[in-house]
Coordinates of C-alpha atoms in Angstrom, one line a residue:
M737 CA 77.7 6.5 -30.9
K738 CA 77.8 7.5 -27.2
H739 CA 78.7 11.0 -26.3
L740 CA 82.4 11.5 -26.4
K741 CA 84.5 13.7 -24.1
A742 CA 85.3 17.1 -25.5
T743 CA 89.0 16.5 -24.7
T744 CA 90.9 14.9 -27.5
F745 CA 94.3 13.4 -26.5
L746 CA 96.6 14.8 -29.1
I747 CA 100.3 15.4 -28.7
A748 CA 101.2 17.2 -31.8
A749 CA 104.7 18.0 -30.6
A750 CA 105.6 14.4 -31.0
L751 CA 105.0 14.8 -34.8
A752 CA 106.7 18.2 -35.2
A753 CA 109.4 18.7 -37.8
P754 CA 112.8 17.6 -36.6
L755 CA 115.2 20.2 -35.2
A756 CA 118.0 21.3 -37.3
A757 CA 120.6 20.2 -34.8
Q758 CA 119.6 16.6 -35.2
E759 CA 121.6 15.0 -38.0
A760 CA 120.6 12.4 -40.4
G761 CA 122.6 9.3 -41.3
G762 CA 124.7 6.7 -39.7
R763 CA 124.4 3.2 -38.4
L764 CA 123.8 1.7 -35.0
D765 CA 125.0 -1.8 -33.8
I766 CA 122.9 -3.0 -30.9
V767 CA 123.3 -6.3 -29.0
V768 CA 120.4 -8.7 -29.0
Q769 CA 120.6 -11.6 -26.7
P770 CA 119.4 -14.3 -26.9
E771 CA 118.7 -14.5 -30.6
P772 CA 115.0 -14.0 -31.3
P773 CA 113.0 -17.1 -32.2
G774 CA 111.2 -15.0 -34.8
L775 CA 110.4 -11.4 -35.7
M776 CA 106.7 -11.6 -36.5
L777 CA 105.6 -9.7 -33.4
G778 CA 102.0 -10.8 -33.6
L779 CA 103.2 -14.4 -33.0
V780 CA 106.2 -14.0 -30.7
Q781 CA 106.3 -11.5 -27.9
N782 CA 109.4 -12.4 -25.9
G783 CA 112.0 -9.7 -25.0
P784 CA 114.5 -10.2 -27.9
T785 CA 111.7 -10.2 -30.5
Q786 CA 110.2 -7.0 -29.0
L787 CA 113.6 -5.3 -29.1
V788 CA 114.1 -5.8 -32.8
A789 CA 110.5 -5.9 -34.1
G790 CA 109.6 -2.8 -32.2
D791 CA 111.2 -0.9 -35.1
I792 CA 109.4 -2.9 -37.8
Y793 CA 105.9 -2.9 -36.3
E794 CA 103.9 -0.2 -34.5
G795 CA 100.9 0.1 -32.2
L796 CA 98.2 2.7 -32.2
L797 CA 99.9 4.5 -29.3
R798 CA 103.3 4.9 -27.7
Y799 CA 103.9 5.6 -24.0
G800 CA 106.2 8.1 -22.3
T801 CA 108.4 7.4 -19.4
D802 CA 105.5 8.8 -17.3
L803 CA 103.3 6.1 -18.8
Q804 CA 101.1 8.7 -20.5
P805 CA 99.9 7.8 -24.1
Q806 CA 101.4 9.5 -27.1
P807 CA 100.5 9.3 -30.8
G808 CA 101.6 6.2 -32.8
L809 CA 99.6 5.0 -35.7
A810 CA 96.8 6.9 -34.2
E811 CA 97.2 10.7 -34.3
S812 CA 94.4 11.4 -31.7
W813 CA 91.9 9.5 -29.6
E814 CA 88.7 10.1 -27.5
I815 CA 87.2 8.2 -24.6
S816 CA 83.5 8.4 -23.8
D817 CA 82.4 9.6 -20.3
D818 CA 81.1 6.1 -19.4
G819 CA 84.5 4.5 -20.4
L820 CA 82.9 2.2 -23.0
T821 CA 83.8 3.8 -26.3
Y822 CA 87.4 4.5 -27.5
T823 CA 87.6 6.3 -30.9
F824 CA 91.0 6.5 -32.7
K825 CA 91.8 8.8 -35.6
L826 CA 94.6 7.3 -37.6
Q827 CA 97.6 9.0 -39.2
E828 CA 97.2 9.9 -42.9
G829 CA 99.6 8.7 -45.6
V830 CA 100.9 5.6 -43.7
K831 CA 102.1 2.8 -46.0
W832 CA 103.2 -0.8 -45.3
H833 CA 106.8 -1.6 -46.1
D834 CA 105.6 -3.3 -49.3
G835 CA 104.0 -0.1 -50.5
E836 CA 100.3 -1.0 -49.7
D837 CA 98.2 1.6 -47.9
F838 CA 97.6 1.2 -44.2
T839 CA 93.9 1.7 -43.2
A840 CA 91.5 1.2 -40.3
D841 CA 90.7 -2.3 -41.8
D842 CA 94.2 -3.4 -40.8
V843 CA 93.6 -2.3 -37.2
V844 CA 90.2 -4.1 -37.1
F845 CA 91.7 -7.3 -38.6
S846 CA 94.8 -7.2 -36.3
A847 CA 92.9 -6.7 -33.0
D848 CA 89.7 -8.6 -33.7
V849 CA 91.0 -11.5 -35.7
F850 CA 94.7 -12.1 -35.8
L851 CA 95.7 -11.1 -32.2
R852 CA 92.6 -12.7 -30.6
E853 CA 94.0 -16.0 -31.9
T854 CA 97.7 -15.5 -31.4
H855 CA 98.3 -13.1 -28.4
A856 CA 97.2 -14.7 -25.1
R857 CA 98.1 -11.6 -22.9
L858 CA 96.1 -9.2 -25.2
R859 CA 93.3 -11.7 -25.5
A860 CA 92.5 -11.3 -21.8
S861 CA 92.0 -7.5 -22.3
L862 CA 90.0 -8.0 -25.5
A863 CA 87.5 -10.1 -23.5
Y864 CA 86.1 -6.7 -22.4
V865 CA 85.6 -5.6 -26.0
E866 CA 82.2 -6.0 -27.6
S867 CA 83.1 -4.8 -31.1
I868 CA 85.8 -3.2 -33.1
T869 CA 84.7 -1.3 -36.2
A870 CA 86.0 1.1 -38.9
P871 CA 83.4 3.8 -39.7
D872 CA 85.9 5.1 -42.3
P873 CA 89.4 4.3 -43.5
L874 CA 91.0 6.6 -40.9
T875 CA 88.8 5.8 -37.9
V876 CA 88.6 2.9 -35.5
V877 CA 86.1 2.4 -32.7
F878 CA 86.5 0.0 -29.8
Q879 CA 83.2 -0.6 -28.0
L880 CA 83.6 -2.2 -24.6
K881 CA 81.0 -4.5 -22.8
E882 CA 81.9 -2.9 -19.5
P883 CA 84.5 -0.4 -18.3
F884 CA 88.1 -1.7 -18.2
G885 CA 90.3 0.8 -16.3
P886 CA 93.7 0.1 -18.0
F887 CA 92.3 -0.2 -21.6
I888 CA 94.1 2.9 -22.8
S889 CA 97.4 1.1 -22.0
V890 CA 97.0 -1.9 -24.3
F891 CA 97.9 -0.2 -27.6
E892 CA 101.7 -0.4 -27.3
T893 CA 103.5 -2.2 -30.1
G894 CA 104.4 -5.3 -28.1
T895 CA 100.9 -5.6 -26.7
M896 CA 98.8 -4.8 -29.8
P897 CA 101.1 -4.8 -32.9
I898 CA 99.2 -3.9 -36.0
V899 CA 99.8 -6.4 -38.8
P900 CA 99.0 -6.2 -42.6
K901 CA 95.5 -7.6 -43.4
H902 CA 96.4 -8.0 -47.1
I903 CA 99.2 -10.5 -46.1
Y904 CA 97.5 -12.5 -43.4
E905 CA 93.8 -12.6 -44.0
G906 CA 92.6 -16.1 -44.7
T907 CA 96.0 -17.7 -44.1
D908 CA 97.5 -20.0 -41.5
F909 CA 99.0 -17.2 -39.4
A910 CA 101.7 -19.3 -37.8
N911 CA 103.0 -20.8 -41.1
N912 CA 102.6 -17.8 -43.4
E913 CA 105.8 -17.6 -45.5
M914 CA 106.0 -13.8 -44.9
N915 CA 106.7 -14.4 -41.2
A916 CA 110.4 -14.8 -42.3
T917 CA 110.4 -11.3 -43.9
P918 CA 108.2 -9.2 -41.7
I919 CA 106.2 -6.3 -43.2
G920 CA 105.2 -3.5 -40.8
T921 CA 104.7 0.3 -40.9
G922 CA 107.6 1.2 -38.6
P923 CA 110.6 3.5 -39.1
F924 CA 112.8 0.6 -40.2
K925 CA 112.3 -2.2 -42.7
F926 CA 113.6 -5.8 -42.5
E927 CA 116.6 -6.3 -44.8
A928 CA 118.4 -9.5 -43.8
W929 CA 118.9 -12.1 -41.0
E930 CA 122.2 -14.0 -40.8
K931 CA 121.3 -16.6 -38.2
G932 CA 123.8 -16.6 -35.3
S933 CA 125.3 -13.3 -36.4
Y934 CA 123.1 -10.3 -37.0
I935 CA 119.7 -8.9 -38.0
H936 CA 119.9 -6.0 -40.4
L937 CA 117.2 -3.3 -40.7
V938 CA 117.2 -0.3 -43.0
K939 CA 115.6 3.1 -43.0
N940 CA 112.0 3.3 -44.1
E941 CA 112.2 6.2 -46.6
D942 CA 108.4 6.5 -46.8
Y943 CA 107.9 6.8 -43.0
Y944 CA 104.9 9.0 -42.3
V945 CA 106.7 11.2 -39.6
D946 CA 108.5 13.9 -41.5
G947 CA 112.3 13.6 -41.1
L948 CA 112.3 10.3 -39.2
P949 CA 114.1 8.1 -38.8
Y950 CA 117.5 9.8 -38.8
L951 CA 119.6 6.6 -38.9
D952 CA 120.3 4.8 -42.2
E953 CA 120.4 1.3 -40.7
V954 CA 120.5 -0.7 -37.6
Y955 CA 122.3 -4.0 -37.0
Y956 CA 121.2 -6.2 -34.1
R957 CA 124.3 -8.3 -33.2
V958 CA 124.0 -11.8 -31.8
I959 CA 126.8 -12.5 -29.3
P960 CA 126.0 -15.4 -27.1
D961 CA 128.6 -14.9 -24.3
A962 CA 128.2 -12.1 -21.8
A963 CA 131.9 -11.5 -21.5
A964 CA 132.2 -11.3 -25.3
R965 CA 129.4 -8.8 -25.5
A966 CA 131.3 -6.6 -23.0
V967 CA 134.5 -6.9 -25.1
A968 CA 132.5 -6.1 -28.3
F969 CA 131.4 -2.8 -26.7
E970 CA 134.9 -2.0 -25.4
T971 CA 136.4 -2.4 -28.8
G972 CA 133.7 -0.4 -30.6
E973 CA 132.2 -3.4 -32.4
V974 CA 128.8 -2.5 -30.9
D975 CA 127.4 0.8 -29.9
V976 CA 124.5 -0.1 -27.6
L977 CA 124.2 -2.7 -24.8
P978 CA 120.5 -2.9 -23.9
G979 CA 119.6 -3.6 -20.3
G980 CA 120.7 -7.1 -19.2
S981 CA 123.3 -7.5 -22.0
V982 CA 126.2 -7.9 -19.7
E983 CA 126.8 -9.1 -16.2
N984 CA 126.1 -6.5 -13.5
W985 CA 129.7 -6.4 -12.3
D986 CA 130.9 -5.3 -15.7
V987 CA 128.6 -2.3 -15.7
P988 CA 130.8 0.0 -13.6
R989 CA 133.9 -0.7 -15.7
L990 CA 132.1 -0.1 -19.0
T991 CA 130.4 3.1 -17.9
E992 CA 133.7 4.6 -16.7
M993 CA 135.0 4.5 -20.3
D994 CA 135.4 7.7 -22.3
N995 CA 132.3 8.7 -24.4
V996 CA 130.1 6.1 -22.6
C997 CA 126.7 7.0 -21.1
S998 CA 124.1 4.9 -19.4
T999 CA 120.5 5.3 -18.3
G1000 CA 118.0 3.3 -16.2
S1001 CA 115.2 5.0 -18.1
G1002 CA 113.1 3.1 -20.7
W1003 CA 111.8 0.3 -18.5
E1004 CA 108.9 2.2 -16.9
F1005 CA 106.2 0.5 -19.0
F1006 CA 107.6 -3.0 -18.3
A1007 CA 108.6 -2.3 -14.7
P1008 CA 110.4 -5.7 -14.4
H1009 CA 109.6 -7.2 -11.0
A1010 CA 111.7 -10.0 -9.6
W1011 CA 110.4 -12.6 -7.1
M1012 CA 110.6 -16.3 -6.2
W1013 CA 107.6 -18.5 -6.9
L1014 CA 106.8 -20.3 -3.7
N1015 CA 104.8 -23.5 -4.3
N1016 CA 101.5 -22.9 -2.4
R1017 CA 100.3 -26.4 -3.0
E1018 CA 102.5 -28.6 -0.9
G1019 CA 105.5 -28.9 1.3
P1020 CA 106.8 -26.2 3.8
T1021 CA 106.1 -23.4 1.2
S1022 CA 102.3 -24.2 1.5
D1023 CA 102.4 -22.7 5.0
V1024 CA 102.0 -18.9 5.2
R1025 CA 104.3 -18.8 8.2
F1026 CA 107.1 -20.4 6.2
R1027 CA 106.6 -17.9 3.4
Q1028 CA 106.7 -15.0 5.8
A1029 CA 109.9 -16.5 7.4
V1030 CA 111.5 -16.5 3.9
M1031 CA 110.7 -12.8 3.6
Y1032 CA 112.2 -12.0 7.0
A1033 CA 115.3 -14.2 6.4
M1034 CA 116.4 -12.5 3.2
D1035 CA 118.7 -9.5 3.3
R1036 CA 117.3 -7.8 0.2
D1037 CA 119.3 -4.6 0.7
F1038 CA 122.4 -6.7 0.3
Q1039 CA 120.9 -8.4 -2.8
R1040 CA 120.3 -5.0 -4.4
D1041 CA 123.6 -3.4 -3.4
V1042 CA 126.0 -6.3 -3.9
V1043 CA 124.4 -8.9 -6.2
W1044 CA 122.6 -6.3 -8.4
N1045 CA 125.3 -3.6 -8.0
G1046 CA 122.8 -1.1 -6.7
F1047 CA 120.5 -1.2 -9.6
G1048 CA 116.8 -1.3 -8.7
N1049 CA 114.7 -1.0 -5.5
V1050 CA 113.6 -3.5 -2.8
A1051 CA 110.1 -4.6 -3.7
T1052 CA 107.4 -4.0 -1.1
G1053 CA 104.8 -6.2 -2.7
P1054 CA 103.3 -7.3 -6.0
V1055 CA 103.0 -3.8 -7.6
S1056 CA 106.1 -1.9 -8.7
S1057 CA 106.6 1.7 -7.5
K1058 CA 107.0 2.5 -11.2
T1059 CA 103.5 1.2 -12.0
N1060 CA 100.2 3.0 -11.6
F1061 CA 98.3 2.4 -8.3
Y1062 CA 101.4 1.4 -6.2
S1063 CA 101.0 1.5 -2.4
D1064 CA 103.7 1.1 0.3
D1065 CA 101.0 1.0 3.1
V1066 CA 101.8 -2.7 3.6
T1067 CA 103.7 -4.9 6.0
I1068 CA 107.4 -4.3 5.5
Y1069 CA 109.6 -7.4 5.6
D1070 CA 112.9 -6.1 6.8
H1071 CA 115.9 -8.4 7.4
N1072 CA 114.9 -10.0 10.7
P1073 CA 116.4 -13.5 11.1
E1074 CA 115.1 -13.8 14.7
K1075 CA 111.5 -13.2 13.5
A1076 CA 112.1 -15.8 10.8
K1077 CA 113.2 -18.4 13.3
E1078 CA 110.2 -17.7 15.5
L1079 CA 107.8 -18.3 12.6
L1080 CA 109.6 -21.5 11.6
E1081 CA 109.4 -22.8 15.2
E1082 CA 105.7 -21.9 15.4
M1083 CA 104.9 -24.0 12.4
G1084 CA 107.1 -26.8 13.5
Y1085 CA 109.4 -26.8 10.5
D1086 CA 111.6 -29.9 10.8
G1087 CA 114.4 -29.2 8.3
E1088 CA 112.7 -30.7 5.3
E1089 CA 114.7 -29.9 2.2
V1090 CA 113.4 -27.1 -0.1
R1091 CA 114.5 -27.0 -3.7
L1092 CA 115.5 -23.6 -5.1
L1093 CA 115.5 -23.1 -8.9
P1094 CA 117.6 -20.2 -10.1
L1095 CA 116.8 -18.3 -13.3
P1096 CA 119.4 -19.5 -15.9
Y1097 CA 120.1 -16.0 -17.3
G1098 CA 123.7 -15.7 -16.4
E1099 CA 126.1 -15.7 -13.5
T1100 CA 124.4 -12.8 -11.7
W1101 CA 121.3 -15.0 -11.1
Q1102 CA 123.4 -17.9 -9.9
R1103 CA 125.1 -15.6 -7.4
W1104 CA 121.7 -14.3 -6.3
A1105 CA 120.5 -17.9 -5.6
E1106 CA 123.6 -18.5 -3.5
A1107 CA 123.0 -15.4 -1.5
I1108 CA 119.5 -16.4 -0.7
R1109 CA 120.5 -19.9 0.1
Q1110 CA 123.0 -18.5 2.6
N1111 CA 120.3 -16.2 4.2
L1112 CA 117.8 -19.1 4.5
S1113 CA 120.4 -21.5 5.9
E1114 CA 121.2 -18.9 8.6
V1115 CA 117.7 -19.3 10.0
G1116 CA 117.6 -23.1 9.7
I1117 CA 116.0 -23.6 6.3
N1118 CA 117.5 -26.6 4.4
V1119 CA 117.9 -25.3 0.8
S1120 CA 119.3 -27.2 -2.2
I1121 CA 119.9 -25.4 -5.5
D1122 CA 118.3 -27.2 -8.5
S1123 CA 120.1 -25.6 -11.5
T1124 CA 119.0 -26.1 -15.1
D1125 CA 119.0 -24.4 -18.5
V1126 CA 116.4 -22.2 -19.9
A1127 CA 114.3 -25.1 -21.4
G1128 CA 114.6 -26.9 -18.1
W1129 CA 113.5 -23.8 -16.1
N1130 CA 110.5 -23.4 -18.4
E1131 CA 109.5 -27.0 -18.0
K1132 CA 109.9 -27.2 -14.2
T1133 CA 108.0 -23.9 -13.5
S1134 CA 105.2 -24.6 -16.0
Q1135 CA 104.7 -28.1 -14.6
W1136 CA 105.0 -26.8 -11.0
D1137 CA 108.0 -29.0 -10.3
Y1138 CA 109.8 -26.8 -7.8
D1139 CA 109.6 -25.4 -4.2
M1140 CA 111.1 -22.0 -4.8
A1141 CA 111.9 -20.6 -8.2
F1142 CA 113.3 -17.3 -9.4
T1143 CA 111.5 -15.3 -12.0
Y1144 CA 110.8 -11.7 -13.1
L1145 CA 107.8 -10.5 -15.0
Y1146 CA 106.7 -7.2 -16.7
Q1147 CA 103.9 -5.1 -15.3
Y1148 CA 102.8 -3.2 -18.4
G1149 CA 101.9 0.0 -16.6
D1150 CA 98.8 -1.2 -14.7
P1151 CA 98.0 -3.9 -12.1
A1152 CA 95.1 -5.3 -14.2
L1153 CA 97.5 -5.9 -17.2
G1154 CA 100.7 -7.3 -15.7
V1155 CA 100.1 -8.0 -12.0
S1156 CA 96.8 -9.7 -11.2
R1157 CA 97.6 -12.4 -13.7
N1158 CA 100.1 -13.8 -11.2
Y1159 CA 97.7 -14.1 -8.3
T1160 CA 94.1 -14.9 -9.4
A1161 CA 92.9 -18.5 -9.4
D1162 CA 91.5 -18.3 -13.0
R1163 CA 95.2 -18.0 -14.1
I1164 CA 96.3 -21.3 -12.5
Q1165 CA 97.1 -23.4 -15.5
K1166 CA 99.8 -25.9 -16.2
G1167 CA 102.0 -25.3 -19.2
S1168 CA 102.9 -21.6 -18.8
P1169 CA 105.6 -20.1 -16.6
W1170 CA 104.0 -16.6 -16.9
N1171 CA 100.8 -16.9 -14.9
N1172 CA 99.7 -18.0 -11.3
V1173 CA 102.5 -20.5 -11.1
E1174 CA 102.6 -20.6 -7.3
G1175 CA 99.0 -21.8 -7.1
Y1176 CA 97.7 -19.0 -4.9
D1177 CA 93.9 -19.4 -4.4
N1178 CA 92.1 -16.6 -2.6
P1179 CA 88.5 -16.1 -3.9
E1180 CA 87.8 -13.0 -1.9
L1181 CA 90.9 -11.3 -3.2
D1182 CA 90.1 -12.5 -6.7
A1183 CA 86.8 -10.6 -6.6
K1184 CA 88.7 -7.5 -5.5
W1185 CA 91.2 -7.8 -8.4
F1186 CA 88.3 -8.2 -10.9
A1187 CA 86.4 -5.2 -9.4
A1188 CA 89.4 -2.9 -9.5
A1189 CA 89.9 -3.6 -13.2
T1190 CA 86.4 -2.4 -14.1
M1191 CA 86.3 0.8 -12.1
I1192 CA 86.4 4.0 -14.1
S1193 CA 87.6 6.5 -11.5
P1194 CA 91.4 6.5 -10.9
E1195 CA 90.7 7.4 -7.2
E1196 CA 88.4 4.4 -6.8
R1197 CA 91.0 2.1 -8.4
Q1198 CA 93.7 3.5 -6.2
A1199 CA 91.7 2.8 -3.0
A1200 CA 90.9 -0.8 -4.3
Y1201 CA 94.5 -1.6 -5.1
D1202 CA 95.6 -0.1 -1.8
E1203 CA 93.4 -2.7 0.0
I1204 CA 94.5 -5.5 -2.3
Q1205 CA 98.2 -4.8 -1.7
K1206 CA 97.8 -4.6 2.1
E1207 CA 96.0 -8.1 2.1
I1208 CA 98.2 -10.0 -0.3
V1209 CA 101.5 -8.9 1.2
D1210 CA 100.5 -10.6 4.5
D1211 CA 99.7 -13.8 2.6
V1212 CA 103.1 -13.8 0.8
P1213 CA 102.0 -16.0 -2.2
V1214 CA 105.5 -15.3 -3.6
A1215 CA 108.7 -13.9 -2.2
W1216 CA 109.1 -10.5 -3.7
L1217 CA 112.7 -9.5 -4.3
L1218 CA 113.6 -6.4 -6.3
E1219 CA 112.2 -3.9 -8.8
L1220 CA 114.9 -4.5 -11.3
E1221 CA 116.7 -1.8 -13.2
F1222 CA 118.6 -2.8 -16.3
P1223 CA 120.9 0.0 -17.3
T1224 CA 121.2 0.7 -21.1
I1225 CA 124.9 1.5 -22.0
Y1226 CA 125.7 3.4 -25.1
R1227 CA 128.1 5.8 -26.8
C1228 CA 127.4 9.4 -25.6
D1229 CA 127.3 10.7 -29.2
I1230 CA 124.1 8.7 -29.7
K1231 CA 121.3 11.1 -28.9
D1232 CA 117.6 10.5 -28.0
L1233 CA 118.0 6.7 -27.9
V1234 CA 115.6 6.3 -24.9
T1235 CA 112.6 8.6 -25.2
T1236 CA 109.7 6.3 -24.2
G1237 CA 108.6 3.8 -21.5
I1238 CA 109.8 0.9 -23.6
G1239 CA 113.3 2.3 -24.2
V1240 CA 115.5 0.7 -26.9
N1241 CA 112.5 -1.3 -28.1
D1242 CA 111.4 1.7 -30.1
G1243 CA 114.4 3.9 -29.5
P1244 CA 116.0 3.9 -33.0
R1245 CA 112.9 5.7 -34.4
N1246 CA 114.1 9.0 -32.8
A1247 CA 117.8 8.3 -32.3
W1248 CA 120.5 10.3 -34.1
I1249 CA 124.3 10.4 -34.0
E1250 CA 126.1 13.6 -33.2
K1251 CA 128.9 14.1 -35.7

């Protein structure tokens, strides 16, 4: 084995005995919307699934709101000086929900077999891995082929959920009957799922962290209508509204109620970034001057303050200010209609119609599309709104059937994990709305993205990403909008609900109710 750094990353405080002031017992009712398509986190990684299954399954690490790693199923870890060897020491006494022992073999199976087949986003990171081995039942070693700067950030539960080898080895993963009754190592166990109504989890009495969880049970309530979700919170039917559960204009009214608290924390790892795909392949949007004109035409301060009720920040480029290696040393596109008109005149734009596809996630997004159409119309761009449902949006974006289309994607704490995938030519592929949908093709910049990912030194990586951001912002492959903030609304007597960078997704583990 290669020489390992003397420093071992161990945060023992996270596993300390619970304080006496924290009280055990009680139930939480949390809104989940839309209803998850499934709870087997190794197969389904959309937002609603991560919200619920983040209490059932676990990763080797958790991440704080500062994006620093914390113990999860691994109690400690070491990284070799050359950045090629990652050694994890696992927690002792961990059991699967069916009573079987959890061991290093489960980690090797999950990462090297199961998730390589089922998890496309993780698969891209595992391409850097030469081998995954278990020298003993409580040790796992990841040996990399070459350095991969953000590798320490891939062990979060939604990115690398550890699944039980004894249930899935040798089976058809997608059709394993146990997918309907998921078995994990997490603080809560699956109890029941009444489709269209609720998902019920109960306390894992054998959880390996002494004293946790405090709660007896959690109900995830399925309430399809945003207005009805707001009413359910007002009447006490639900206790927690995760970010995005209600329309933005309802947030001020709900947070002014007695015993109601809210926080924008808990999204640091995901750092949701909103933009409009701009079709780089054809039509007016294929001209960089048109794309720059779109940026100058938009009043993004108005969008943040009025459409998004002040939640979030105006995006300066592809990397969120909440994500590692952000830089604001780029061209700043302020609201400048005259500059937009000059660019359109220079390119000879003749009023050709441009189709704008809103994101079908509620009235807020429809209002946002209307605000942008108004801005673009004011500089002479002929915009029609092409509304559709979620399935239609998925189809149109994944098949490149649009001119401009709203989206927002997660950044996962590092540009090499959640940002570059949207801009490098190797990620141009029909059939997915989560990659380089705009068709941006810049080989020189691709080489810089790839080089930055394999640098070991954070200082080198920062310099590389500074250069990338400066260049790509001038190209405007997409129209960046806002760094979104989704406030979580909850009863003030619920304590420690949001303690990590993924917020409510693993919040019930530490949450307790003041009585």
